[in-house]
Structure formats: C-alpha cells, structure tokens
Coordinates of C-alpha atoms in Angstrom, one line a residue:
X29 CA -15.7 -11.6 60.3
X30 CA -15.1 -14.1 62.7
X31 CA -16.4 -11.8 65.5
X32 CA -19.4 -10.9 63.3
X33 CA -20.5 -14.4 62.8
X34 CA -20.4 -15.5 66.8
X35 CA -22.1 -12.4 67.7
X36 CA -25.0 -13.5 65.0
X37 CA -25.4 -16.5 66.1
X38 CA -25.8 -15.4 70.5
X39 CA -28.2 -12.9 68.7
X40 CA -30.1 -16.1 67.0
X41 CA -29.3 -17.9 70.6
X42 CA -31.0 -15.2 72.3
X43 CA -34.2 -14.6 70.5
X44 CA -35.0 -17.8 71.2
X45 CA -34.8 -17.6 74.4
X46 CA -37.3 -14.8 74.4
X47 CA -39.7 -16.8 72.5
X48 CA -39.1 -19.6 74.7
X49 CA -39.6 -17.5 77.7
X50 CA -43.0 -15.7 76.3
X51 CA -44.7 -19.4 75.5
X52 CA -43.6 -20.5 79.3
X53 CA -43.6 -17.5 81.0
X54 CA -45.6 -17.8 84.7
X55 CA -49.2 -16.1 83.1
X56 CA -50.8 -18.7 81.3
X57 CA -52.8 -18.2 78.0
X58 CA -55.9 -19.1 80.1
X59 CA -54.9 -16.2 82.7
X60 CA -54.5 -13.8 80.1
X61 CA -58.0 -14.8 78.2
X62 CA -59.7 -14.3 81.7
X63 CA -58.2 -10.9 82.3
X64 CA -58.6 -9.5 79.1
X65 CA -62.4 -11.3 79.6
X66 CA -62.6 -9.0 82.9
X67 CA -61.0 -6.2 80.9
X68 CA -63.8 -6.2 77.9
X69 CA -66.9 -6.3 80.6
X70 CA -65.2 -3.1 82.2
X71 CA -65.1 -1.5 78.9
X72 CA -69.6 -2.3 78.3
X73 CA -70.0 -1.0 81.5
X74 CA -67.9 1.9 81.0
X75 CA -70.1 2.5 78.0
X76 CA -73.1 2.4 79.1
X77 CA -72.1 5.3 81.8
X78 CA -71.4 2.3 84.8
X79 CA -68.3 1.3 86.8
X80 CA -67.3 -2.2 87.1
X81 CA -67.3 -2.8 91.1
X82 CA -65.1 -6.3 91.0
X83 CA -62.3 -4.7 92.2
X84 CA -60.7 -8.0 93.2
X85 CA -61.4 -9.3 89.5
X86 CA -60.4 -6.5 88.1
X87 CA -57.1 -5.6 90.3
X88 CA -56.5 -9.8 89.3
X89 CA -56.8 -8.9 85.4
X90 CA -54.2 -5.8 85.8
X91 CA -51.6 -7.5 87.0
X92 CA -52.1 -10.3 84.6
X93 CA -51.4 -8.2 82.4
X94 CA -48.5 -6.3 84.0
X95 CA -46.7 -9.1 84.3
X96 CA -46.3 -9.9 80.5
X97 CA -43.1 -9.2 79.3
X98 CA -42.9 -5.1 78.1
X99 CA -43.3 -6.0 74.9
X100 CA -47.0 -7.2 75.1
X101 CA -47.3 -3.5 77.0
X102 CA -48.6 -2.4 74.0
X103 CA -51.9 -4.2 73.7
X104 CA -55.3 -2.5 74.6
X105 CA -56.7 -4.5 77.1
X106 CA -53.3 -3.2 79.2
X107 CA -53.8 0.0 78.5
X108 CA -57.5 0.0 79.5
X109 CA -57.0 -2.5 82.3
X110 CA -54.8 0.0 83.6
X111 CA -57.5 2.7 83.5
X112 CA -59.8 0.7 84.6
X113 CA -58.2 -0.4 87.9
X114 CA -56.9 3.7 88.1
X115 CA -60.7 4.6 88.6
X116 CA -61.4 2.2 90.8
X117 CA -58.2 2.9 92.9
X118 CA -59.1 6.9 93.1
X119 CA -63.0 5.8 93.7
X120 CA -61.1 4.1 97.3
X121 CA -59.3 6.9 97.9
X122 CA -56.0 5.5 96.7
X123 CA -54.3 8.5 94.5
X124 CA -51.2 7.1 94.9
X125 CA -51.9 3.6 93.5
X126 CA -54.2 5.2 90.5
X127 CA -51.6 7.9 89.7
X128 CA -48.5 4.4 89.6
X129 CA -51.2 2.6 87.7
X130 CA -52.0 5.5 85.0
X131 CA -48.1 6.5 84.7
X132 CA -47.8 2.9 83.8
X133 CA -50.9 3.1 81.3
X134 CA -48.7 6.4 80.0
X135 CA -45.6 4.1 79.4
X136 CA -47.8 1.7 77.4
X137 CA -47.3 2.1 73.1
X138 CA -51.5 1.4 72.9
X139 CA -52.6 3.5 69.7
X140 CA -55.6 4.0 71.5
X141 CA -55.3 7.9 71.9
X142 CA -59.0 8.0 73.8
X143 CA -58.0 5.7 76.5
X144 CA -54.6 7.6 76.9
X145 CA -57.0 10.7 76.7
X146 CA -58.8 9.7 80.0
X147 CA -55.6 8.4 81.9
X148 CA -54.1 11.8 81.2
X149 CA -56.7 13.6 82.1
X150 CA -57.1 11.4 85.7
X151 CA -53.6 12.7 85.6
X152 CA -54.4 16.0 85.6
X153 CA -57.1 15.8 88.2
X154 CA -54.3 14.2 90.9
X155 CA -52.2 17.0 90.3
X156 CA -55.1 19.8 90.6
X157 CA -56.4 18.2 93.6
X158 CA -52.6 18.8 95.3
X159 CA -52.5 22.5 93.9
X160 CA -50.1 21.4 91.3
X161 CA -51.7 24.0 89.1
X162 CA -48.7 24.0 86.2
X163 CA -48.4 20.6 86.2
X164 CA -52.2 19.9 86.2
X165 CA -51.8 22.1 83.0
X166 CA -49.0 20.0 81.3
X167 CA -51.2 16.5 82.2
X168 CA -54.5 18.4 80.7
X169 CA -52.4 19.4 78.0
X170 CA -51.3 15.9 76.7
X171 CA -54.3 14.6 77.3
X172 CA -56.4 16.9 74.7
X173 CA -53.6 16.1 72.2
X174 CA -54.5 12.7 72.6
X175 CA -58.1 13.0 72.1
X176 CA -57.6 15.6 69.1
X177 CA -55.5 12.4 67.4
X178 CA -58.3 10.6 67.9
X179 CA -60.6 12.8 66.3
X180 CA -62.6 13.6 69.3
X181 CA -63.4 16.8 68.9
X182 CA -65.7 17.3 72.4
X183 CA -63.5 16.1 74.7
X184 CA -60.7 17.8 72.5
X185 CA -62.2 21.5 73.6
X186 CA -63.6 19.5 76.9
X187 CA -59.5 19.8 77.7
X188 CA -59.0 23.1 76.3
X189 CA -61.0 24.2 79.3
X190 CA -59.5 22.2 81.7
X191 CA -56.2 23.8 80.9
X192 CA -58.0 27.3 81.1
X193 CA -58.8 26.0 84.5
X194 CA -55.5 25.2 85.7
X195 CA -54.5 28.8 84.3
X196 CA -57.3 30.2 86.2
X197 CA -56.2 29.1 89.5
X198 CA -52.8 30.7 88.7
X199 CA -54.2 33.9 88.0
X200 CA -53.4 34.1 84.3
X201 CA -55.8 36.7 82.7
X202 CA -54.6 36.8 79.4
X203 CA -53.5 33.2 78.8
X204 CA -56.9 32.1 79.8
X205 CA -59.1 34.3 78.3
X206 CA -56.9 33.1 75.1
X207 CA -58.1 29.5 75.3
X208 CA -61.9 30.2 76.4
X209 CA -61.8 32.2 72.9
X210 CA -60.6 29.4 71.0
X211 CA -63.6 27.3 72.7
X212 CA -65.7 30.0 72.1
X213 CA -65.1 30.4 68.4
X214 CA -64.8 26.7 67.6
X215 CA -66.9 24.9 69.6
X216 CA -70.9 24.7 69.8
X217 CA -72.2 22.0 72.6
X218 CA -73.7 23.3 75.2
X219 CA -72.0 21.4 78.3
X220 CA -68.1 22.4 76.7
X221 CA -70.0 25.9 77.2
X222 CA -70.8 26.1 80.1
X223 CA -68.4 24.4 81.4
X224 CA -66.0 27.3 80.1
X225 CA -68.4 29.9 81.8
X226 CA -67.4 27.8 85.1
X227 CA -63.5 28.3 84.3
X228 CA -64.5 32.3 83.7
X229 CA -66.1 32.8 86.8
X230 CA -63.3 31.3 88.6
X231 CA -60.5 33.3 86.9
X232 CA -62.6 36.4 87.9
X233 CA -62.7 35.3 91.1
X234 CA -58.7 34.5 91.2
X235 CA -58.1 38.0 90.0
X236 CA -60.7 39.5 92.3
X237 CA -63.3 40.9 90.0
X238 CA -66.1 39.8 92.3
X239 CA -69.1 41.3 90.6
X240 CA -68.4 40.0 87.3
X241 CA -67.9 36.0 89.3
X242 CA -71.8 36.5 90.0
X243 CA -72.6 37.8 86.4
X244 CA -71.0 35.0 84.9
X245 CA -73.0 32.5 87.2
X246 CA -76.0 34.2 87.1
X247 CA -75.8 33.4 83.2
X248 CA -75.1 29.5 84.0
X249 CA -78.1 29.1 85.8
X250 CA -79.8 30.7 82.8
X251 CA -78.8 27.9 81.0
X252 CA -80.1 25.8 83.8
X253 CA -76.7 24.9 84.5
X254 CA -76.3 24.5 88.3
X255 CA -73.2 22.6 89.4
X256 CA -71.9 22.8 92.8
X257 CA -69.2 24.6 92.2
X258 CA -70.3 27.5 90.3
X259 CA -72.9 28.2 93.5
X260 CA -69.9 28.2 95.6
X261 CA -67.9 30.8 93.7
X262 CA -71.3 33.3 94.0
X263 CA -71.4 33.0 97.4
X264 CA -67.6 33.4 98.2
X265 CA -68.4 36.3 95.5
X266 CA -71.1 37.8 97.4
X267 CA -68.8 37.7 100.7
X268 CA -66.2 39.0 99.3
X269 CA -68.1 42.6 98.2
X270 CA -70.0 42.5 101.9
X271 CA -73.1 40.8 101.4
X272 CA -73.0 38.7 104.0
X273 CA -77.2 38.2 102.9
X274 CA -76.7 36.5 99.8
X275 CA -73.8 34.6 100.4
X276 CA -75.6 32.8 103.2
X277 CA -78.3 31.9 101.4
X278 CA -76.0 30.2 98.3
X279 CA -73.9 28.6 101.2
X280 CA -77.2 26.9 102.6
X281 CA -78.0 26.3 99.2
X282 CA -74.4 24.7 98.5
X283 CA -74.8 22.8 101.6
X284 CA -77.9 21.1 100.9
X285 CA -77.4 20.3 97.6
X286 CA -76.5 16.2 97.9
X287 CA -73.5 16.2 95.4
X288 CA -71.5 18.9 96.7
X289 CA -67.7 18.0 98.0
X290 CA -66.0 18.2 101.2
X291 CA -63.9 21.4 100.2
X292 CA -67.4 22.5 99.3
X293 CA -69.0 22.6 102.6
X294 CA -65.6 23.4 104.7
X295 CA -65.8 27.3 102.7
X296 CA -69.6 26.7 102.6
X297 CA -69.2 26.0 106.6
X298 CA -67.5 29.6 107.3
X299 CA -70.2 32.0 105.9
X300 CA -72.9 29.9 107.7
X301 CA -70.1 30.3 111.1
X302 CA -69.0 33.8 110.5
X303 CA -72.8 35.3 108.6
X304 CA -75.5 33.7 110.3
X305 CA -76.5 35.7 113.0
X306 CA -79.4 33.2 114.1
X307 CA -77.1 30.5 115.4
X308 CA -76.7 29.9 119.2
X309 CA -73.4 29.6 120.9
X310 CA -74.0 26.2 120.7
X311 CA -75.0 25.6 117.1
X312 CA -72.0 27.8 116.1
X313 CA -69.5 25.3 118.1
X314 CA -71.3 22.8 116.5
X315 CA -70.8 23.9 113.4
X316 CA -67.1 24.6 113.4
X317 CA -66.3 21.5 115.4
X318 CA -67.7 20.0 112.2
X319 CA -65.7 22.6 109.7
X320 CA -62.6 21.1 111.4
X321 CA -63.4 17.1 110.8
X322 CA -63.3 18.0 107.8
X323 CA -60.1 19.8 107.6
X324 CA -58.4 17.0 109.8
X325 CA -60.0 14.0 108.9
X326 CA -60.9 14.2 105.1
X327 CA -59.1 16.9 103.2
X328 CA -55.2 17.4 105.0
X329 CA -55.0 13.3 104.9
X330 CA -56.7 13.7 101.0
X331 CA -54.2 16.6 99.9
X332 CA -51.5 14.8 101.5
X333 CA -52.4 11.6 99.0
X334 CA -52.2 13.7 96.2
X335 CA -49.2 15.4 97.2
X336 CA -47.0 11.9 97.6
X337 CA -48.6 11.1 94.0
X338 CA -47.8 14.0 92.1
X339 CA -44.3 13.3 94.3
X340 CA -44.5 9.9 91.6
X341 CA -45.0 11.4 88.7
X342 CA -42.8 14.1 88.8
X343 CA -40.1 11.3 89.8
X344 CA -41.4 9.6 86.5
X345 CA -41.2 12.4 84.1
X346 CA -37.7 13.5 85.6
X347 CA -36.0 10.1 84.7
X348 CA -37.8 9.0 82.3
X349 CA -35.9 10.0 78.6
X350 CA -37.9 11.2 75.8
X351 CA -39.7 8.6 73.9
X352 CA -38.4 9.4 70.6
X353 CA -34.8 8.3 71.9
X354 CA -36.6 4.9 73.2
X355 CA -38.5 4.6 69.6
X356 CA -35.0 4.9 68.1
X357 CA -33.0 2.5 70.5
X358 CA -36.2 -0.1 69.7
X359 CA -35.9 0.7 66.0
X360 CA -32.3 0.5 66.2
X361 CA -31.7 -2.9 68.1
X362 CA -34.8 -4.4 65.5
X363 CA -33.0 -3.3 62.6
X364 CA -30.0 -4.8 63.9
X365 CA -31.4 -8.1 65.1
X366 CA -33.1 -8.6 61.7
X367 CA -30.3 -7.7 59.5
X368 CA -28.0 -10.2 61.4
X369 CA -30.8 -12.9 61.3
X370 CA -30.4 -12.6 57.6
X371 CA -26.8 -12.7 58.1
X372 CA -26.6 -16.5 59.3
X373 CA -29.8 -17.7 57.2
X374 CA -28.5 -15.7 53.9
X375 CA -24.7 -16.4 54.5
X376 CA -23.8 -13.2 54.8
X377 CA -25.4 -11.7 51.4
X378 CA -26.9 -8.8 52.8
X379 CA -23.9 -7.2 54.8
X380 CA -23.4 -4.0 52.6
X381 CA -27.4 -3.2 52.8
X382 CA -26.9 -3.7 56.9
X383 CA -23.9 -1.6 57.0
X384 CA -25.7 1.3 55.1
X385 CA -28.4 0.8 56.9
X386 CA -26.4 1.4 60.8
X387 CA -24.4 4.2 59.0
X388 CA -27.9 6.3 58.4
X389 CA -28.6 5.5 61.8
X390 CA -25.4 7.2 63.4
X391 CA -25.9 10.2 61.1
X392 CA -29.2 10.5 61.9
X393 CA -28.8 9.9 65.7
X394 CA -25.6 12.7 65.3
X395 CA -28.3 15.3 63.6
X396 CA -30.6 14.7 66.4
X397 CA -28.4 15.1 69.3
X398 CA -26.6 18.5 67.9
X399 CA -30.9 19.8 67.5
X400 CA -31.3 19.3 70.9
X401 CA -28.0 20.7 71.7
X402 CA -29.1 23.8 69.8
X403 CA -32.4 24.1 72.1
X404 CA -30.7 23.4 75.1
X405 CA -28.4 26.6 74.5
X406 CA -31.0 28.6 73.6
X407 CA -33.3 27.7 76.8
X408 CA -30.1 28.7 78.5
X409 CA -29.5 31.6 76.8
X410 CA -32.8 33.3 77.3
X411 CA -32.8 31.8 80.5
X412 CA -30.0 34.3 81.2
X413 CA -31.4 37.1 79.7
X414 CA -34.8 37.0 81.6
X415 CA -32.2 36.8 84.5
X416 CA -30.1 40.2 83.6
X417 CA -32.6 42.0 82.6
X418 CA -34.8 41.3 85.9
X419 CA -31.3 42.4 87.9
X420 CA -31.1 45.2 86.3
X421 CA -34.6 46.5 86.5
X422 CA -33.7 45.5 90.6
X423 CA -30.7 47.8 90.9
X424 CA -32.3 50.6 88.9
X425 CA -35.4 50.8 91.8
X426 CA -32.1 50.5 94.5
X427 CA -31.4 53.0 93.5
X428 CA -34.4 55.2 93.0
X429 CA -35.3 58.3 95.5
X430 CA -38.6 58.2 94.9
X431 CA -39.1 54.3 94.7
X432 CA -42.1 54.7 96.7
X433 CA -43.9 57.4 94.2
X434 CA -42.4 54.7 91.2
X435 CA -44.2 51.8 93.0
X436 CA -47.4 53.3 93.6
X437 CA -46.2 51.8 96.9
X438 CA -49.2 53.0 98.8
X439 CA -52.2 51.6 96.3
X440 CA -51.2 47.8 97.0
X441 CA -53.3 46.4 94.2
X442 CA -51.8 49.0 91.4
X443 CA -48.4 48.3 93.0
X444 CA -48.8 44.8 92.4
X445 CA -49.8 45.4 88.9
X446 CA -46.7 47.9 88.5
X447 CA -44.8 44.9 89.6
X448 CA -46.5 42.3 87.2
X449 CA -45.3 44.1 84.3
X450 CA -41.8 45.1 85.7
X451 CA -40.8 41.3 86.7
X452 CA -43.3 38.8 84.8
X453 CA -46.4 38.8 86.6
X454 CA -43.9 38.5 90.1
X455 CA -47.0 39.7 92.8
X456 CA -49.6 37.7 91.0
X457 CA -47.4 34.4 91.5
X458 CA -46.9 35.4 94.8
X459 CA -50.6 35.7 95.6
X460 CA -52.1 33.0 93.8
X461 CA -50.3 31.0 96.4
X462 CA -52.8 32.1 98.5
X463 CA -50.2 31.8 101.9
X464 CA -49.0 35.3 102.1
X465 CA -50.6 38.8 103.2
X466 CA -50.1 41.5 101.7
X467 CA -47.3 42.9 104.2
X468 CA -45.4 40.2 103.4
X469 CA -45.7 40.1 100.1
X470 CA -44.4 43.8 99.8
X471 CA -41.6 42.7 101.9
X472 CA -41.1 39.6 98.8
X473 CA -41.1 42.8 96.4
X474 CA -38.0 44.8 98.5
X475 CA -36.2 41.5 99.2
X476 CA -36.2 41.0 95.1
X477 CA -35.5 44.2 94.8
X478 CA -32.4 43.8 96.8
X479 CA -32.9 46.0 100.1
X480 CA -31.1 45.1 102.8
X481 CA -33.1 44.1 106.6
X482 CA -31.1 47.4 107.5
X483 CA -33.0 49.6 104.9
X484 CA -36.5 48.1 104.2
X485 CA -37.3 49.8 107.7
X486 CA -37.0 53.2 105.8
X487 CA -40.2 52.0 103.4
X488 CA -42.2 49.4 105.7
X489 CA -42.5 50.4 109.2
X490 CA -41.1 48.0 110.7
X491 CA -37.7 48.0 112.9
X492 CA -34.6 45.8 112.0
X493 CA -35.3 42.9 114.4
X494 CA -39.3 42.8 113.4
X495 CA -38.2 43.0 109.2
X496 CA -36.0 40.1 110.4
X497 CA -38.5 38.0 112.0
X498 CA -41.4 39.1 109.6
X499 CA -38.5 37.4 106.7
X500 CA -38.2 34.0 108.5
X501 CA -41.7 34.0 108.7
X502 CA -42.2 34.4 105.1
X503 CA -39.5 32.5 103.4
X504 CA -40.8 29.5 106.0
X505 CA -44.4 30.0 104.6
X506 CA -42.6 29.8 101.1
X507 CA -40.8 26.9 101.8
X508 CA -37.1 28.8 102.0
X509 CA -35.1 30.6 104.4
X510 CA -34.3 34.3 105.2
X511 CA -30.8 33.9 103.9
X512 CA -32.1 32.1 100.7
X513 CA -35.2 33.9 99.7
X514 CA -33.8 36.5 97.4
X515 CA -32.6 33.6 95.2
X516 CA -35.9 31.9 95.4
X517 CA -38.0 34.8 94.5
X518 CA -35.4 35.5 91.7
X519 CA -36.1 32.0 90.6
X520 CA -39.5 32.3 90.9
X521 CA -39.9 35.4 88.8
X522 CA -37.9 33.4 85.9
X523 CA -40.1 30.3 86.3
X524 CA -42.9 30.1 84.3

C-alpha cells in the first residue's frame, strides 16, 4: 500500500512537470499563433488552386510546430504545415526532406483523413519516381483509405487508379484490369476516366500489346484529353511495331509540347536520334549530347534523391510498431495515470474499479498478442508451401527429357508465359525490371530450375566458362552474385 501511495504521488509529481514544461516550453504562444497564422494562409491559397511561395515563413511555421511536445502532434495546423512545407520541399527538388517531413505528417493523430490523403499520396509519388513500384502501391493504397474515410469519393477512385498504375508498371494484367473495373463501374467524372484510360494504355504497353497502347490513346484524345504522357506511350507504341513515321511525329509533338518532363524528352530524344533521317551529323550529335545532360545532370542525380528517400521510409515503416499497440500503450498509461490521480484526491476509494480496469487490459493485451501469433504462423506456413511446391515443380523439369518441348523453350514469349503460370508470374517479374535480355533471363529460368553451369550448355549454346560469365553478369545486374542467385530468384518467385 505503501508502495502504491509513493508511486501516486511521483505520478501527481510528474504531470506537473509536464504541465509546467508545456506553459514554459522554448515556443512561445505568440510563435505558435504566427505559425499556425502562416499555416491557415497556405491552406486559402491551396484552395484557390495556388502554392504559398514563403518558404522561409513557412519552413519557420513547421518547425514551430515540430517542436511542441508529441502530444500537441495531433493538431491540424501540424499536420498541414507538414504538407505544406513537403510541397514546397519536392517543388526544390528536395525528396528527401519532403518524404522526412510527410513521414512525420504520417506519425501525426490529425483526424483530418484529406490532408493525410495528400501526404500519402506525395508518398506514393516519391516511391514511383525511384521505381519502387510495390511500395508506391502500398503508399497509394493508404492514401485512398484515407480519403474514402473522409467521404471523398473522387479522389477515393482518383487512388484506385493510381494503384492500377503502380500495378501497371509491374506488369500485372489481371490485378489491374480488376481495379480499372471497379472505377469503371462505380465512378462517373470524366477526369477519374480518363485518367484510368492513361493507366490502360500503359499496362498494354508493359505487357507489349502495342496496337491496343495507340487504341486506347487514340480514344483519350477523343475526349480531348491530351496529357503528355499518353502522347509518349503512342509514340513509343508506334516504334515499337516499326513505324518509325508516326512515332516521330508524336515525339516532335511530345517535345514541343511546354509541360512535358525530362524523362519525357530523354525517350522522346531517341526516336528524333535513331528515326529522323533529315538530321545532319551535326544535329544528331547535337541532339544526343543533349539526351545525355539529361540523363547525367537531371534524372541519375533525381532517381538517386528518391532512392535515398524511399531508403527513409522504408527505415520508418521497418521500426516503427503498429499503431494499434501505441493507441493501447497511450490508452493504457492514461487509464493508469487517471485512476491513480483519483487514488490520492479520493483516498484510495476507487482501487477495486482501477484494478478491474488493468486486469481487462492484460486480458485484452494477451488475446491480441496470441491473434497476431496466429497470423504470423500462418504467413509462415504458406510461406513454406509456396516454397515446396515451387521446388518441386523445379526438380520435376530437372528431370524432364524433353524440358525444352515442356517449355516451349524456342517461342520465348509463350515460354515465359509457361513459366508465369508454373512459378507465379516468375518471367514477368523478371522483365518488368526492365535490366535483363532475354538470354539472360532464360538463363534466370535454368538457374531456378536448378541446372548446374556444367549442364545449361546442353540447352543455351553457350560453353561452361561463357554460362559462367554470362551468370556474374546477371546476378550483378540483379544486384546478387553467381553463387547466390538461385536463392534470390527463389525468393523472388515467393515475393509478391
């Protein structure tokens, strides 16, 4: 009792302090007023379809506001100071700033599901710009969940399609045709739309249906859509099936056009180089000496931004717990705090109710943890079965005569599809990497398979030593080594 009483009173002792420490605390209330002043002219501007340009005010507001104590983290004006200043950081080309300021904006407990929307979304355009396709996904993902709690239907469906997007880019047929249905059959503004033609013409393009990229276009500009990017795909369409004719005149279109990005003209720039038999000598050097600036100077510095910020928020979402468990700590060490304030100001009247009260938190805590127990197992478990089954389909082909007749192995495009449905879509990961050709992707397919550098000779024609070189080369383009690629296409067939 003793014990109970002392520790009451340091709880009493301590809350003070806090309050003591929040009226004293280094950001005065006149600070905070002006930042949240800033913060509110932002938001107009942001209405009214304008950026506020103040980036010293407004960089001054956020970490006014940062610096409160975590506990005023929930407010708005964080929340959308935090946006705010994200913009304006990936409008300097600063990802890495924007993407720490919009994980912060992330950690914030702001009901304002639009706001959280938009950061998640920003989220998802960091991560799309470094290739992070999956993960671009998961940050599109949560951010249509917020807007769908918000009631926002249009940008609801508006992220939908960006998930469809990120889908598209992986090559993922089926799943994105899925969502583009859903958009389809529930949705009715125009701009969602055709926005969602965009994302088809680009999974056609992924999955190399060529003719159907400039059909699908060919209906945007119907709709007098014409967006930079959609031009692109037709010409890189009409390339792709030989003519060279159109696809130089929607790359000078592309290229004129005064909105159209940096990746834009860098493919624009290789039809005009490679399909424009008018250029000199000299206008062709010219050409390409600018193709490479770009490369060099704007989009390898760019995608290597993005690359160290999706770096941070994968280092975020790996150590950061789930946020029920920090809801139920919080609710825990409140329900605690109060009860014992009660204690000392009550005498003691209300120990029973506090007691009952912690007990139904340990049960409750107990049912949780043995749930995600549960789901852990059974992640493993099928886990382990994707992994047998996938070695056993290996050993089977091994040990087939006639693996090349099984394989289709001399049709590469209906081999790869043979191997899509055999090892869960296996050759379409591999080529929506967009790093290997196709003999080394067939030598991915043996390797996983399990031949040895001894017997792929007797399918690709190849001798030991050049099987051996051509497998440093392409574990090294995959970011492995000979001796571990097996494991890592293994791992790769199991991931999703």
């Amino acid at each position: 009792m003793y014990f109970c009483s002392m520790f009451a009173k340091r709880t009493v002792i301590f809350l003070c302090c806090c309050i003591l420490w929040v009226c004293f605390s280094s950001c005065s209330l006149r600070a905070i007023k002006e930042a949240e002043a800033v913060v509110a002219q932002a938001d107009s501007l942001w209405r009214n379809g304008r950026r506020y340009t103040d980036s010293l005010s407004l960089a001054q507001a956020y970490n006014t506001l940062h610096q409160l104590p975590i506990i005023n983290h929930h407010s708005t004006s964080y929340a959308h100071a935090c946006y705010h200043y994200g913009r304006l950081l990936r409008d300097h080309d600063d990802p890495v700033s924007a993407m720490q300021v919009f994980i912060n904006a992330s950690h914030s407990r702001t009901h304002d599901y639009h706001i959280l929307g938009r950061v998640y979304s920003n989220m998802g355009s960091i991560c799309h710009l470094a290739n992070e396709f999956q993960l671009s996904y998961d940050m599109y993902s949560r951010s249509a969940n917020m807007f769908l709690r918000n009631g926002d239907t249009i940008n609801y469906y508006y992220g939908l399609n960006n998930m469809a997007y990120e889908l598209a880019e992986q090559g993922m047929a089926e799943e994105t045709l899925v969502m583009l249905s859903i958009i389809k059959e529930n949705c009715l503004d125009t701009n969602v739309i055709a926005k969602a033609f965009e994302t088809k013409a680009k999974l056609y393009f992924q999955t190399g249906q060529y003719d159907s990229v400039i059909s699908v276009v060919n209906k945007l500009q119907t709709l007098g859509h014409i967006q930079s990017t959609s031009y692109v795909l037709k010409a890189r369409a009409y390339w792709h099936i030989g003519n060279a004719d159109s696809a130089l005149y929607y790359a000078k279109f592309v290229l004129a056009l005064p909105h159209a990005s940096e990746q834009e003209k860098y493919n624009m720039f290789y039809i005009l180089i490679n399909g424009d038999s008018t250029l000199s000598n000299e206008q062709v050097i010219e050409i390409s000496a600018q193709r490479s600036d770009i490369e060099t100077d704007i989009l390898i510095p760019l995608h290597n931004k993005m690359a160290v910020a999706v770096e941070l928020l994968q280092q975020d979402l790996e150590s950061k717990p789930d946020l029920w468990w920090l809801y139920s700590i919080v609710a825990t060490l409140v329900i605690v705090g109060v009860g014992l304030s009660i204690y000392v100001l009550r005498k003691r009247k209300k120990q029973e109710l506090l007691s009952q009260q912690i007990n139904i938190l340990k049960q409750a805590t107990s049912t949780i943890q043995e749930k995600h127990n549960e789901l852990s197992n059974r992640y493993q478990n099928e886990q382990q079965r994707i992994e047998n089954e996938i070695k056993e389909k290996c050993t089977l082909l091994l040990n087939d005569a006639n693996i090349k007749k099984t394989l289709s192995w001399k049709d590469f495009d209906l081999m790869c599809s043979i191997i899509d449905q055999q090892f869960y879509l296996f050759a379409s990961k591999l080529r929506a990497k967009q790093i290997l050709n196709e003999k080394e992707i067939r030598l991915c397919v043996l390797v996983l398979i399990g031949f040895s550098r001894f017997k792929i000779p007797d399918i690709l024609p190849y001798s030991q030593n050049s099987v051996g070189k051509l497998k440093d080369q392409t574990a090294k383009l995959l970011g492995t080594t000979g001796k571990k690629l097996q494991d890592f296409l293994l791992k790769l067939v199991i991931g999703p």
